[in-house]
Amino acid sequence: MKRLWTPAWIVRHVAMVALVVGFCGLGWWQISRAAAGNTLSWAYAVEWPIFAAFVVFVWWREIRHTLRAASTAEDPADPAVTAALEQPVTAASGQPVTAAAGGGPATAGPSSPASTTPVVRRPVRVARTAVPADDGEDADLTEYNRYLSWLTANPGARPGDYPG
């Protein structure tokens, strides 16, 4: 519950209360206008409380999401997954693979259980190379592809910075 009393959450709580009170007030105002003879106001008199209910729904869903995220962060992992992660990785020779001290390369061979750590492999990132358009039939398409290649090569640049 402490997580719901941060400055950001206090602003959300105040905004929710202000919106619900405002929407209910507007609904009451539409009811008074409808009672005075404005038939269109009956539709608005129904809509404003629905808007207020939607604000309460979103606020409640965000609270549940935050509390659920906090409870899963505090819970330990599944025991089966933890046990699988604690088993040492073995090489093809049957020897445990350990990471060398200081972040060096992993070595296969006998070692003490205290220094045995599983080796974590990172996914391989495959770089895609751009294929130039050779047909030359559409100059606009070729220029647009050069522009897109430049934007990809310069991710922090704005489109107005394009030199072409």
PDB file of C-alpha atoms in Angstrom, residues 1 60-61 67 117 131 155 157:
ATOM      1  CA  MET A   1       0.000   0.000   0.000  1.00  0.00           C
ATOM      2  CA  TRP A  60      -9.085   0.547  -9.995  1.00  0.00           C
ATOM      3  CA  ARG A  61      -7.411  -1.438 -12.770  1.00  0.00           C
ATOM      4  CA  LEU A  67      -0.196  -4.057  -6.464  1.00  0.00           C
ATOM      5  CA  THR A 117      28.533 -20.514 -12.026  1.00  0.00           C
ATOM      6  CA  VAL A 131      20.321  -4.166 -50.659  1.00  0.00           C
ATOM      7  CA  PRO A 155      18.403   7.113 -34.989  1.00  0.00           C
ATOM      8  CA  ALA A 157      18.418  12.626 -35.954  1.00  0.00           C
TER       9      ALA A 157
END
